[in-house]
mmCIF file of C-alpha atoms in Angstrom:
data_model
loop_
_atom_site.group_PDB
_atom_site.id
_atom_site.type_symbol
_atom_site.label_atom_id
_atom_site.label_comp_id
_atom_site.label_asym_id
_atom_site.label_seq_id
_atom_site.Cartn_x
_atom_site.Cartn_y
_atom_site.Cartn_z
ATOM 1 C CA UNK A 18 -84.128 -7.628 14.946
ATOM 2 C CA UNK A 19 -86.303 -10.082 16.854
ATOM 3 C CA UNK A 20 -84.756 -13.382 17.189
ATOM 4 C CA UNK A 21 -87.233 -15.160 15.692
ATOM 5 C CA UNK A 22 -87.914 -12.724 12.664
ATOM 6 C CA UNK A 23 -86.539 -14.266 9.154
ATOM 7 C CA UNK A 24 -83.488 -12.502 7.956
ATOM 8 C CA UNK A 25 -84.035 -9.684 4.579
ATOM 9 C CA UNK A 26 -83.346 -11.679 2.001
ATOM 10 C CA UNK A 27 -79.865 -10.215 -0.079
ATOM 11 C CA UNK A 28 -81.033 -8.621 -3.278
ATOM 12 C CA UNK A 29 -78.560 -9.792 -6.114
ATOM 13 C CA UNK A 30 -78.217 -7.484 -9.638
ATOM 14 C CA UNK A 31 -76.311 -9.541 -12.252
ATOM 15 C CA UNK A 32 -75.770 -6.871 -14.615
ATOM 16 C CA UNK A 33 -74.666 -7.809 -17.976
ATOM 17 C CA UNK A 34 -74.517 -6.971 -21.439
ATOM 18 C CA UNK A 35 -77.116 -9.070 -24.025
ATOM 19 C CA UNK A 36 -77.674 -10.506 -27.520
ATOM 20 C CA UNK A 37 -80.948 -10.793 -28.876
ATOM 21 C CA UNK A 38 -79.457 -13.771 -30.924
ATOM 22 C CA UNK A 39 -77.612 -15.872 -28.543
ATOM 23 C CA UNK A 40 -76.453 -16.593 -25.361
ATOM 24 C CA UNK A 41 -72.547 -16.075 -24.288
ATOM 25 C CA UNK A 42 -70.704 -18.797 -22.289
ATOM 26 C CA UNK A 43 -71.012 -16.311 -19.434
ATOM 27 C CA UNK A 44 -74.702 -15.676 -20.011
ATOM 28 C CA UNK A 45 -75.028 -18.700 -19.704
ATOM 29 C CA UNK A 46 -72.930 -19.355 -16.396
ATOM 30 C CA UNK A 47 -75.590 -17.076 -14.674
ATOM 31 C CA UNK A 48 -78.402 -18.803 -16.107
ATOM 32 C CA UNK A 49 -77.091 -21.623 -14.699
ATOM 33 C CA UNK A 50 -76.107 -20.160 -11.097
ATOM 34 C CA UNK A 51 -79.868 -18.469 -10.859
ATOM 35 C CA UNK A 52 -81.374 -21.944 -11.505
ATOM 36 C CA UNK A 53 -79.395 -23.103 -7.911
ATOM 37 C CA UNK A 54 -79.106 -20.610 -6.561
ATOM 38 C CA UNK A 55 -81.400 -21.013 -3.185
ATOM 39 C CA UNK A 56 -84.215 -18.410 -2.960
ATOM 40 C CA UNK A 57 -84.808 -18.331 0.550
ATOM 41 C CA UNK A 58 -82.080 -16.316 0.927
ATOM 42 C CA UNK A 59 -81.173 -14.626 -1.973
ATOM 43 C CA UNK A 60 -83.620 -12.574 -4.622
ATOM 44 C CA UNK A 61 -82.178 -11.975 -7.759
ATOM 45 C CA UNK A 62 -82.408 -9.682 -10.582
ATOM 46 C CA UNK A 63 -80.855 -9.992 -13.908
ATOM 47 C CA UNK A 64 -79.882 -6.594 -15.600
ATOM 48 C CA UNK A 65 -79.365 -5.924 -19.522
ATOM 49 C CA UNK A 66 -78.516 -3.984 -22.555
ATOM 50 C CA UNK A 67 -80.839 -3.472 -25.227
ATOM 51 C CA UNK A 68 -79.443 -1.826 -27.841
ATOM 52 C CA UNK A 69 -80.775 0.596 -30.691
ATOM 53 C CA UNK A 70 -80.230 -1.194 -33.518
ATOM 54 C CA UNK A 71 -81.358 -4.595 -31.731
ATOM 55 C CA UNK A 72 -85.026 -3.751 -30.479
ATOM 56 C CA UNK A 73 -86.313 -6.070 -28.044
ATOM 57 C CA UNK A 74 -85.179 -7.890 -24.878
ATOM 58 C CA UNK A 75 -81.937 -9.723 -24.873
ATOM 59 C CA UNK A 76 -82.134 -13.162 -25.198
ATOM 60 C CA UNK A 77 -80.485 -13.813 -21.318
ATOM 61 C CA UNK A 78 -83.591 -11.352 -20.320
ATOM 62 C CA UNK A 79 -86.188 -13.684 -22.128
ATOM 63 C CA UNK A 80 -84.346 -16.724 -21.175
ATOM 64 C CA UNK A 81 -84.049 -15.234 -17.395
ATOM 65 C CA UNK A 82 -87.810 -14.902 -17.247
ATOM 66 C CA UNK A 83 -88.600 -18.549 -17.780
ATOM 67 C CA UNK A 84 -86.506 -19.157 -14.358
ATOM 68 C CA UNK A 85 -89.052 -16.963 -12.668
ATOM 69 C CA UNK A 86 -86.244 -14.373 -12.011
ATOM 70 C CA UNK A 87 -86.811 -10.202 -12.050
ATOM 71 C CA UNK A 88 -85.439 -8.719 -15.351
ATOM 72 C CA UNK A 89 -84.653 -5.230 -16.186
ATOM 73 C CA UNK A 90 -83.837 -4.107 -19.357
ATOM 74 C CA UNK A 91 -81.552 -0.726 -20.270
ATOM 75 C CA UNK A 92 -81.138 1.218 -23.378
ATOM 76 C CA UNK A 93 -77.666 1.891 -24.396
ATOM 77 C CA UNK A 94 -77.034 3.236 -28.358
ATOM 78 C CA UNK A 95 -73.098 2.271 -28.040
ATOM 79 C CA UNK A 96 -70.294 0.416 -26.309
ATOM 80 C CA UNK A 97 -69.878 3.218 -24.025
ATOM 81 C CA UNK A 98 -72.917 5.757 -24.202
ATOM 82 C CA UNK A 99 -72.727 6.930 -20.473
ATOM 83 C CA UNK A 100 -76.808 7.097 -20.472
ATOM 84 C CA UNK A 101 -76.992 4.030 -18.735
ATOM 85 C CA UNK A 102 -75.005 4.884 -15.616
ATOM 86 C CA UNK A 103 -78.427 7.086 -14.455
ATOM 87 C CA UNK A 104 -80.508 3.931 -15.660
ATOM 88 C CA UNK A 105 -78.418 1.514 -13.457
ATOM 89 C CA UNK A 106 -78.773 4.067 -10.198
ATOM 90 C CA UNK A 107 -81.627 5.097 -10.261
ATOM 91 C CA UNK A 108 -82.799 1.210 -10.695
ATOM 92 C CA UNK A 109 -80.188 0.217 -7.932
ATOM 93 C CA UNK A 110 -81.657 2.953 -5.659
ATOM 94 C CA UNK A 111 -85.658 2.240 -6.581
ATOM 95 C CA UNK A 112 -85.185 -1.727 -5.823
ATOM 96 C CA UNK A 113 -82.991 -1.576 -2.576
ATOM 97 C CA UNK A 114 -80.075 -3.368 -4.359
ATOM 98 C CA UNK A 115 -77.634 -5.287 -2.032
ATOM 99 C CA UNK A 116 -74.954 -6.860 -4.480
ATOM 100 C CA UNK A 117 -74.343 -5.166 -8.059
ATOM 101 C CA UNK A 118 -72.875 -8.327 -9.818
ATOM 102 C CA UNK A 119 -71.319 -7.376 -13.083
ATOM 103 C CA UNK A 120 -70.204 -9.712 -15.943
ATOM 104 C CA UNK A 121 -68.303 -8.453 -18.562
ATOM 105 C CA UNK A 122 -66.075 -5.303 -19.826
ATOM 106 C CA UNK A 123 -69.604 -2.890 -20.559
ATOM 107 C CA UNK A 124 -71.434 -3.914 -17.023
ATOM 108 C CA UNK A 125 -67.712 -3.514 -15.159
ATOM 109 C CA UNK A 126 -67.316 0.284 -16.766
ATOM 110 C CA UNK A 127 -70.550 1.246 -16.145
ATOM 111 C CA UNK A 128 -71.316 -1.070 -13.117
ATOM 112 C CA UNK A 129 -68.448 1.116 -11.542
ATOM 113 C CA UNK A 130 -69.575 4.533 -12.199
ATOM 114 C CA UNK A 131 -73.345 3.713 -11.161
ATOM 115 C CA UNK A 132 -72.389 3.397 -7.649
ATOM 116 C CA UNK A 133 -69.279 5.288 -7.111
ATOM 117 C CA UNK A 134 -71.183 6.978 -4.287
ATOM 118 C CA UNK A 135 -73.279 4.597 -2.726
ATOM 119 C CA UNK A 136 -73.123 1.522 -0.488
ATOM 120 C CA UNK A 137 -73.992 -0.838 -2.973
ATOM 121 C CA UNK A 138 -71.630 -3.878 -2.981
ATOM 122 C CA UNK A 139 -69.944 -4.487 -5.989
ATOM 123 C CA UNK A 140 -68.439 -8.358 -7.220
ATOM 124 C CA UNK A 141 -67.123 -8.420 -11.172
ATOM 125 C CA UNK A 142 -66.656 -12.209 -12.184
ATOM 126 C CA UNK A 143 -64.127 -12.200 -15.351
ATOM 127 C CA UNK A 144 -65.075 -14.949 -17.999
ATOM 128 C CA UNK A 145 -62.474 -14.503 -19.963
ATOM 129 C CA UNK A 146 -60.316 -11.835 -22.233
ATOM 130 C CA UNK A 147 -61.287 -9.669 -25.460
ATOM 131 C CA UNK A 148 -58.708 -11.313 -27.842
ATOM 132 C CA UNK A 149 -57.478 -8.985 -30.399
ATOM 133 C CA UNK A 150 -54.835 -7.040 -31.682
ATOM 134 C CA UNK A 151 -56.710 -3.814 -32.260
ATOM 135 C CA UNK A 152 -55.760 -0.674 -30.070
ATOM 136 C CA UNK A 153 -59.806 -1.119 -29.397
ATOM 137 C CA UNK A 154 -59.533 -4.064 -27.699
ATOM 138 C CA UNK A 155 -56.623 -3.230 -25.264
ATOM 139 C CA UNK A 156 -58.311 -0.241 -24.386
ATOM 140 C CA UNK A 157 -61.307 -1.853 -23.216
ATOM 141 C CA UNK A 158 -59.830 -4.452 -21.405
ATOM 142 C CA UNK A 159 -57.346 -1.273 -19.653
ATOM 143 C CA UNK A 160 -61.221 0.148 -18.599
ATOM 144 C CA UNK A 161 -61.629 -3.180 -17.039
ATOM 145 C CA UNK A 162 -59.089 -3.228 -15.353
ATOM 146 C CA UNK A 163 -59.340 0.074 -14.004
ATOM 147 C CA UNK A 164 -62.970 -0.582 -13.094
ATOM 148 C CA UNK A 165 -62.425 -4.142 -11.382
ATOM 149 C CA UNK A 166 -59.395 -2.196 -9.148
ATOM 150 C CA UNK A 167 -62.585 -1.066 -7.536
ATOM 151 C CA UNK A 168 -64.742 -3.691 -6.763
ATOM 152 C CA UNK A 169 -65.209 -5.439 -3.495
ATOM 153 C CA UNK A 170 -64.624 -8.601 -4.870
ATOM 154 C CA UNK A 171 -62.785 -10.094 -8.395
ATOM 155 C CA UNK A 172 -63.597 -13.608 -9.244
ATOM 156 C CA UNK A 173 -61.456 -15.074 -12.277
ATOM 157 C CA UNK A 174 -63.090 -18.200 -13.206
ATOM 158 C CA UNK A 175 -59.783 -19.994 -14.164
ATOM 159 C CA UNK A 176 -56.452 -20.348 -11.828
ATOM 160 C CA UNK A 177 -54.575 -18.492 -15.119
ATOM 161 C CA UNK A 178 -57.132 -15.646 -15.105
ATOM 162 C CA UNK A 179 -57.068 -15.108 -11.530
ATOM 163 C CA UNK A 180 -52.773 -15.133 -11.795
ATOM 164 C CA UNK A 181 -53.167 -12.509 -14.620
ATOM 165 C CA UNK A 182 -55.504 -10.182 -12.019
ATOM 166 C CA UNK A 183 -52.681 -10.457 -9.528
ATOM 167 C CA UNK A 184 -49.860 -9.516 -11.234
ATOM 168 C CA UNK A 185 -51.749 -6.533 -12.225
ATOM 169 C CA UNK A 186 -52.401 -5.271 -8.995
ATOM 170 C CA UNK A 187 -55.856 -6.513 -7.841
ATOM 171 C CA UNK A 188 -55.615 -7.439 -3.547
ATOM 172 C CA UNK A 189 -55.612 -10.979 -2.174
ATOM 173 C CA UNK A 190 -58.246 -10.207 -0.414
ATOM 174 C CA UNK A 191 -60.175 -8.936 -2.972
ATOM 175 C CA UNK A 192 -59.186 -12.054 -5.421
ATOM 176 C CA UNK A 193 -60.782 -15.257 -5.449
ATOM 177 C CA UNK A 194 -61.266 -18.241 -7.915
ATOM 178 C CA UNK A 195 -64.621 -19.886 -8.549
ATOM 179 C CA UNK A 196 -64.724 -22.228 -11.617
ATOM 180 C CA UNK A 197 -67.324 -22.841 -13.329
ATOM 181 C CA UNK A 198 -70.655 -25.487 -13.015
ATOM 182 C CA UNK A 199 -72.122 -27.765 -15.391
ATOM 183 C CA UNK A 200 -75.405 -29.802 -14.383
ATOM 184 C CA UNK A 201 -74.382 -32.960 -14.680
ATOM 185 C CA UNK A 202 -77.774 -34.402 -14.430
ATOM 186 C CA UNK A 203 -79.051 -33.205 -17.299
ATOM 187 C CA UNK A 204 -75.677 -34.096 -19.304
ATOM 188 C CA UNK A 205 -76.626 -37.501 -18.029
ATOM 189 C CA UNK A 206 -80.056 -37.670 -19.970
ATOM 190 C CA UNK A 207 -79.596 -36.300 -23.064
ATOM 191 C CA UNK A 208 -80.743 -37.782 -26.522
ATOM 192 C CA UNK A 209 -77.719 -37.916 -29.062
ATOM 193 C CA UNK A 210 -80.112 -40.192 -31.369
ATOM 194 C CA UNK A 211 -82.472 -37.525 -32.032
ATOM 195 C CA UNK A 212 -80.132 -35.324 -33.280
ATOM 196 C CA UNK A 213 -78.308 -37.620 -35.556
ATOM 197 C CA UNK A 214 -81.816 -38.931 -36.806
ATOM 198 C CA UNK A 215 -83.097 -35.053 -37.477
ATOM 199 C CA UNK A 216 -79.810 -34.152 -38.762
ATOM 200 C CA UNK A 217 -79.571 -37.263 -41.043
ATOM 201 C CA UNK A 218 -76.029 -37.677 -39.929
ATOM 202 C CA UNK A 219 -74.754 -41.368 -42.579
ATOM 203 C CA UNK A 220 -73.981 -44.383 -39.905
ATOM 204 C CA UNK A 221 -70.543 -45.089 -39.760
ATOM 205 C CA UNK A 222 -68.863 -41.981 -39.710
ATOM 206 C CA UNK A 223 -67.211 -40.344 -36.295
ATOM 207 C CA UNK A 224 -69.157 -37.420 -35.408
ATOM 208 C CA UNK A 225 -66.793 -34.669 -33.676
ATOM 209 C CA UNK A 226 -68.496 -31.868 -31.797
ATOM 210 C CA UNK A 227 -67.454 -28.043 -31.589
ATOM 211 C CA UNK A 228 -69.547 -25.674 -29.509
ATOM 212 C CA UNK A 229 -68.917 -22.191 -29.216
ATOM 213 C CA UNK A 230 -69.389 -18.460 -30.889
ATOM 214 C CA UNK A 231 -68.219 -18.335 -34.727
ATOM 215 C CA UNK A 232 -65.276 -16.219 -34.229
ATOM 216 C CA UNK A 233 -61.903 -15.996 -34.221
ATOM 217 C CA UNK A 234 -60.522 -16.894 -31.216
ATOM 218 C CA UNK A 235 -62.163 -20.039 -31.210
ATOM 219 C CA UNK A 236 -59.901 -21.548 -33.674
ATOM 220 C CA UNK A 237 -62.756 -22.551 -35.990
ATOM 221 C CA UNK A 238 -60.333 -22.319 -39.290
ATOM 222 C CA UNK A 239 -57.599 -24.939 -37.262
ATOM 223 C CA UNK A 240 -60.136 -27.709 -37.293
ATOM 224 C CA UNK A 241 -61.425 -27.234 -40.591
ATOM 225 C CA UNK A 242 -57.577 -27.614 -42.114
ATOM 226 C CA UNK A 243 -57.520 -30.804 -39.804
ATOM 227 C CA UNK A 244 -60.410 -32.769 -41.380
ATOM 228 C CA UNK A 245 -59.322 -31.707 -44.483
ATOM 229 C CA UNK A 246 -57.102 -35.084 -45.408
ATOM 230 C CA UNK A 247 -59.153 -37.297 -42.909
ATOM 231 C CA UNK A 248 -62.009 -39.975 -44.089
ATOM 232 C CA UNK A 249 -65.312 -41.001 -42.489
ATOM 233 C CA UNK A 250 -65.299 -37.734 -40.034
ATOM 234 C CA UNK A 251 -68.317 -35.445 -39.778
ATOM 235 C CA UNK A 252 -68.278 -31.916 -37.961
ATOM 236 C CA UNK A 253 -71.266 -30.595 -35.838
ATOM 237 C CA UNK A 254 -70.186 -27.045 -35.764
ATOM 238 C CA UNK A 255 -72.987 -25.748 -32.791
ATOM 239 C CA UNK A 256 -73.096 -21.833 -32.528
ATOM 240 C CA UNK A 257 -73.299 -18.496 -34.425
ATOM 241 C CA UNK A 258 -71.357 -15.060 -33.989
ATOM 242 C CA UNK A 259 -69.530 -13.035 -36.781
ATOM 243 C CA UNK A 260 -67.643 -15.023 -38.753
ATOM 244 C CA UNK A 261 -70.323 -17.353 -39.989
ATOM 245 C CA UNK A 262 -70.571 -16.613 -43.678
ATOM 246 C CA UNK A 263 -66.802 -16.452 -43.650
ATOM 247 C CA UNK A 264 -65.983 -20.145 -42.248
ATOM 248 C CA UNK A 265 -69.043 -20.963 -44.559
ATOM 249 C CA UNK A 266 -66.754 -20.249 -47.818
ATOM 250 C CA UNK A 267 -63.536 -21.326 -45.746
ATOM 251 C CA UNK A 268 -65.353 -24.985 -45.680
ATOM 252 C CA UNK A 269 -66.716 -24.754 -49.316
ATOM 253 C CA UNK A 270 -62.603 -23.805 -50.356
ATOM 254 C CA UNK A 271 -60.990 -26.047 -48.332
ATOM 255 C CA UNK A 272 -63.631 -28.765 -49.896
ATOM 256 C CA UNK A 273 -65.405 -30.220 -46.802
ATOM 257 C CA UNK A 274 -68.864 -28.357 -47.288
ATOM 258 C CA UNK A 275 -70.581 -31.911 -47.018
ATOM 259 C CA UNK A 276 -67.992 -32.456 -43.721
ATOM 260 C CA UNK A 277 -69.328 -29.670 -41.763
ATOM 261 C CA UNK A 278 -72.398 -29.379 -40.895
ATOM 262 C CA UNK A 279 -73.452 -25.904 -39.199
ATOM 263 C CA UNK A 280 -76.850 -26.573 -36.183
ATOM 264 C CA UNK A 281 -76.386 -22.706 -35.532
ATOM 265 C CA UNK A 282 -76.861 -21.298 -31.643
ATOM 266 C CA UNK A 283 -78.620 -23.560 -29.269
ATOM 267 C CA UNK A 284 -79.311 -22.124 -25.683
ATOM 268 C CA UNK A 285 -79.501 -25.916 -24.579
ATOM 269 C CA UNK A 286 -76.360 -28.201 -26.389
ATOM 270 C CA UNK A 287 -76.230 -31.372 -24.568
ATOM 271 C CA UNK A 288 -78.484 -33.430 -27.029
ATOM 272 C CA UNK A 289 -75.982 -32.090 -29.431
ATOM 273 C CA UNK A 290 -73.086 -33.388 -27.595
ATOM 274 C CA UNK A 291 -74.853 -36.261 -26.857
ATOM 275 C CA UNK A 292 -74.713 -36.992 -30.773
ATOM 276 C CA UNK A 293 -71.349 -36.937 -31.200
ATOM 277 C CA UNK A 294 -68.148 -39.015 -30.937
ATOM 278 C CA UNK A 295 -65.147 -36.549 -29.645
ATOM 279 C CA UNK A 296 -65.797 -33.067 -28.810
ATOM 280 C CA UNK A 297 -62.429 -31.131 -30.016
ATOM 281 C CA UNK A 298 -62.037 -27.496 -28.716
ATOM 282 C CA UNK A 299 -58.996 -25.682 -30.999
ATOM 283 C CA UNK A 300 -59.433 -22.271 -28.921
ATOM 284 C CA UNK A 301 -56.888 -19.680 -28.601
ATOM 285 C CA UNK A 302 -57.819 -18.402 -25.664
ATOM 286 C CA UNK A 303 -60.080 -19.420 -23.154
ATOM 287 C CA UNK A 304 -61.133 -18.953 -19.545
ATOM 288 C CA UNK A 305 -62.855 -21.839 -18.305
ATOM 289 C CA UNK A 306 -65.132 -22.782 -21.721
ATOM 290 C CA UNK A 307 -68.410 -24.383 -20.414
ATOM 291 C CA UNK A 308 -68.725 -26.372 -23.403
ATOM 292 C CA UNK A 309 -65.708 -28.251 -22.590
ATOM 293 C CA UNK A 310 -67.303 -29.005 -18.856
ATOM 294 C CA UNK A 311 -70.243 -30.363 -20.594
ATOM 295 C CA UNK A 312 -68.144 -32.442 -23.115
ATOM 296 C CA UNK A 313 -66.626 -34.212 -20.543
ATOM 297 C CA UNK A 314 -69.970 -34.395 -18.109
ATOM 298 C CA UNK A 315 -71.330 -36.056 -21.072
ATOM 299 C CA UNK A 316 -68.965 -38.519 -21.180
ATOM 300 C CA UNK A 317 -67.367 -37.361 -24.124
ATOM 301 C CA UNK A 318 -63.167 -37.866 -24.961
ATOM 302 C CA UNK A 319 -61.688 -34.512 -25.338
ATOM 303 C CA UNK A 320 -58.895 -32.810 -27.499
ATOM 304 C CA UNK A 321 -58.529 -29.142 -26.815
ATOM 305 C CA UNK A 322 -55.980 -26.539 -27.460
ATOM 306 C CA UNK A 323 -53.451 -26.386 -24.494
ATOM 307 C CA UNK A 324 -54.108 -22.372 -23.881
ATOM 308 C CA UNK A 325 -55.614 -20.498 -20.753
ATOM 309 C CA UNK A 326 -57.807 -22.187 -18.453
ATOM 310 C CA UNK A 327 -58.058 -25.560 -20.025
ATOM 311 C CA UNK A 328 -54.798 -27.128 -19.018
ATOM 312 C CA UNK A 329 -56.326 -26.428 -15.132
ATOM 313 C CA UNK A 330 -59.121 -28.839 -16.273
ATOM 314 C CA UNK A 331 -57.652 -31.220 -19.155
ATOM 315 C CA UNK A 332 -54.629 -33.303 -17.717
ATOM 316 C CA UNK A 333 -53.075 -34.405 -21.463
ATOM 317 C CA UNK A 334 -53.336 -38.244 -21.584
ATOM 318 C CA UNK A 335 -55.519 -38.282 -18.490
ATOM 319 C CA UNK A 336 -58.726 -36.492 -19.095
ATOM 320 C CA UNK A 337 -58.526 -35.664 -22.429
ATOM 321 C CA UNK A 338 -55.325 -34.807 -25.422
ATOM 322 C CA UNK A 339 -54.226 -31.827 -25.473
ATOM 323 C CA UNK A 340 -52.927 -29.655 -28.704
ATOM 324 C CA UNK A 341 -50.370 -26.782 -29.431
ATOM 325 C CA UNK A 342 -53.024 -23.960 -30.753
ATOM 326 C CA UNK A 343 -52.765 -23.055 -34.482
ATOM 327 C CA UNK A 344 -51.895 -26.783 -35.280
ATOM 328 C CA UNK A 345 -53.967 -28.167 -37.295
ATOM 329 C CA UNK A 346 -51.473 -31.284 -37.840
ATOM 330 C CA UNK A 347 -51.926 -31.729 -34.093
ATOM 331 C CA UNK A 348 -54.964 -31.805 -34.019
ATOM 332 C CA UNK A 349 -55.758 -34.226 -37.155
ATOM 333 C CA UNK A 350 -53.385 -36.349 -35.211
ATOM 334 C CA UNK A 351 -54.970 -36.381 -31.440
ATOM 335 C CA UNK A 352 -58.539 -36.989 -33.467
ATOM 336 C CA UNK A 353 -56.450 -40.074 -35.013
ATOM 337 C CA UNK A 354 -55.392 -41.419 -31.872
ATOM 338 C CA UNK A 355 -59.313 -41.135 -30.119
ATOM 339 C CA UNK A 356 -60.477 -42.972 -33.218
ATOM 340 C CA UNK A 357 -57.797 -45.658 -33.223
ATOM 341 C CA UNK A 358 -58.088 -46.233 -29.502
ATOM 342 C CA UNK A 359 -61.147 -47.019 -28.342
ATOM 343 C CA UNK A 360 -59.452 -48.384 -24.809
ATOM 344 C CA UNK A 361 -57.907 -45.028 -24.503
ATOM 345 C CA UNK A 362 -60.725 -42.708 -25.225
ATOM 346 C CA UNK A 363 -62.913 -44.860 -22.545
ATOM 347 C CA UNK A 364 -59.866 -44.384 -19.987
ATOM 348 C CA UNK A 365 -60.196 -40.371 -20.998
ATOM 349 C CA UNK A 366 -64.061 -40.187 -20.849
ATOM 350 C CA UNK A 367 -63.855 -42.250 -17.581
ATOM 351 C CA UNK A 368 -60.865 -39.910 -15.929
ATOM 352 C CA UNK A 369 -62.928 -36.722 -17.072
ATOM 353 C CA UNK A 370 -66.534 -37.702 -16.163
ATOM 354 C CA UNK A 371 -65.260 -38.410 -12.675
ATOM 355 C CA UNK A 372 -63.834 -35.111 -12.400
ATOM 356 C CA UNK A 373 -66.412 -33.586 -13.776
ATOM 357 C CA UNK A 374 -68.697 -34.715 -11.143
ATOM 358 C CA UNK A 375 -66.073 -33.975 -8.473
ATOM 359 C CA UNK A 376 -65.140 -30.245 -9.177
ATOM 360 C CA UNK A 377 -67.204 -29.032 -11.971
ATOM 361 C CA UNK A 378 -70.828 -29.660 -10.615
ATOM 362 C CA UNK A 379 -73.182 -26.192 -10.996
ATOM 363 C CA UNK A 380 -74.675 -27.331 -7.461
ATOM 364 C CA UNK A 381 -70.480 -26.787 -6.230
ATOM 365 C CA UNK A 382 -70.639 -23.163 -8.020
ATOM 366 C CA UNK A 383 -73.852 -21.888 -6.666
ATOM 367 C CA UNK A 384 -72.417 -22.828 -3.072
ATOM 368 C CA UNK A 385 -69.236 -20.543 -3.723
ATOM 369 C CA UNK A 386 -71.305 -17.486 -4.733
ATOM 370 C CA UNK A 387 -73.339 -17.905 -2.419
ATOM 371 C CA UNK A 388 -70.729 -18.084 0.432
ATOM 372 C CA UNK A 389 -69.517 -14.700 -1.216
ATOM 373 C CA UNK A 390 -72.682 -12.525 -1.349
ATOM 374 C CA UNK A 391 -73.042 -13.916 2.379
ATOM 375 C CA UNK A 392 -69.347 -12.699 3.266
ATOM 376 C CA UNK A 393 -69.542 -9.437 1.483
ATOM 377 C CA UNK A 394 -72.914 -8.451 3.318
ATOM 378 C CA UNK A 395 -70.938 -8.817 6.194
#
């Protein structure tokens, strides 16, 4: 090639499975990443599932769109119909595909078996781990596993994660870390008055914040048993996912309906964080929760279960209080503490908004991945 002819741009796939009602915290790490990443040298695609009982695009497809990115949306009846795989080729092979970029259990499986044969590069990032006792769950994260083995590159998006992918076998070489971005500009300029104005939240009461998907891992149930016994506390509970109705009763039992007050899924939560007090995270697993990255860009004082990736991020008594998981005592009593002690909490916020900016910007993220797709191409 001519010296002075501009390289090919590197065509980017991030293939992933969809909701049509939400975005996931990794959904939303690529939505993020395609907003920085820098399109002089990279053109990306985002690839989806659109499944039969769900008509319609995903909501990372629609949401994908508005960043002026190139969407393509599959039809897949199951977990593991095997349709797809001729869908994903034969789009791979029509668009001239450079990097296949797969996030999650579904787009690793099928990811793998779309280009056993060709030249396509192939980079997994792992978000996290299906949490579960069922015999379902271990088997799909086994096809994971056995699927990532494969891949040119592994990213973890925690220290812990990346640890885990070692000891079962994935190369060095093969193995990198790349933790998560928030943009900390726009954590900067959010409106917390709005929402307590719109959401009529009573003056004088400490707001605490949870964000995440309504299910079980999340530790919803801990928090509610925490607030239980404690005065003057409201609870923004921000997301949606499976066990809604069920934590709706658990709060009507546990009598702290007019406690809790559910906002539902919001693509965009920093006015929401913005609105509250202490953001308190009582996961049971995690990988590197974006939520928590925007707590803390936000300026926020943190108490968060001390489980997976968190403990990389939250120093306890430096940037934020950590908590034993399933302890909802613990956690009543960390909230306390924040409340109590204002010069603490502003010693917290101060510790974690620093880091924050140092380590967790999205700007610091796209600059990693995009160091990778460069070294993969060679």
């Amino acid at each position: 090639m001519p010296v002075n002819m501009p390289q090919p741009k590197i065509k980017v796939a991030h293939f992933l499975s969809g909701r049509i009602e939400n975005l996931s915290g990794g959904d939303l790490v690529v939505l993020n990443l395609l907003e920085y990443l820098d399109r002089s040298r990279f053109d990306p695609w985002v690839v989806s599932f659109n499944e039969a009982r769900n008509p319609g695009d995903p909501l990372i497809i629609k949401t994908a769109q508005t960043l002026e990115v190139k969407t393509f949306t599959i039809n897949a009846r199951g977990r593991f119909d095997l349709e797809p795989v001729g869908d994903l080729r034969k789009f791979i092979t029509e668009n001239q595909i450079d990097i296949l970029h797969c996030h999650g259990y579904k787009a690793d499986v099928i990811g793998f078996l779309a280009c056993r044969q060709s030249e396509v590069k192939k980079i997994a990032t792992l978000h996290g781990w299906w949490t579960g006792r069922s015999l379902k769950l271990k088997f799909y994260n086994f096809l994971d596993y056995l699927a990532v083995r494969k891949f040119d590159k592994v990213i973890a998006v925690s220290e812990p994660i990346r640890g885990t992918l070692a000891r079962r076998g994935i190369p060095p070489d093969r193995l990198l870390c790349i933790e998560n971005g928030v943009d900390i500009k726009r954590a900067g300029a959010a409106n917390g008055d709005r929402i307590r104005s719109e959401l009529k939240l009573p003056y004088g009461k400490t707001v605490l914040g949870m964000v995440g998907r309504l299910s079980r891992e999340k530790g919803h149930r801990y928090l509610f048993s925490a607030i239980q016994a404690m005065d003057d506390v409201i609870l923004l509970v921000v997301g949606n996912g499976p066990l809604e109705a069920k934590l709706r009763r658990l709060a009507e039992n546990l009598h702290i309906r007019e406690k809790v007050v559910f906002v539902g899924f919001k693509p965009d939560v920093s006015d929401y964080l913005a609105a509250t007090d202490i953001f308190v995270l009582p996961s049971l697993t995690e990988g590197l929760p974006l939520a928590l990255l925007e707590a803390m860009a936000a300026g926020k004082p943190v108490v968060a279960s001390d489980v997976g990736g968190i403990p990389t991020v939250i120093g306890d008594k430096k940037e934020g209080l950590l908590v034993r998981p399933k302890d909802p005592v613990a956690l009543k009593e960390a909230i306390t503490v924040l409340i109590n002690d204002k010069d603490l909490a502003k010693r917290l916020t101060a510790n974690a908004m620093e880091l924050a900016g140092r380590r967790f910007s999205v700007e610091k993220m796209a600059k990693s991945y995009e160091e990778t797709y460069t070294d993969i191409m060679g």
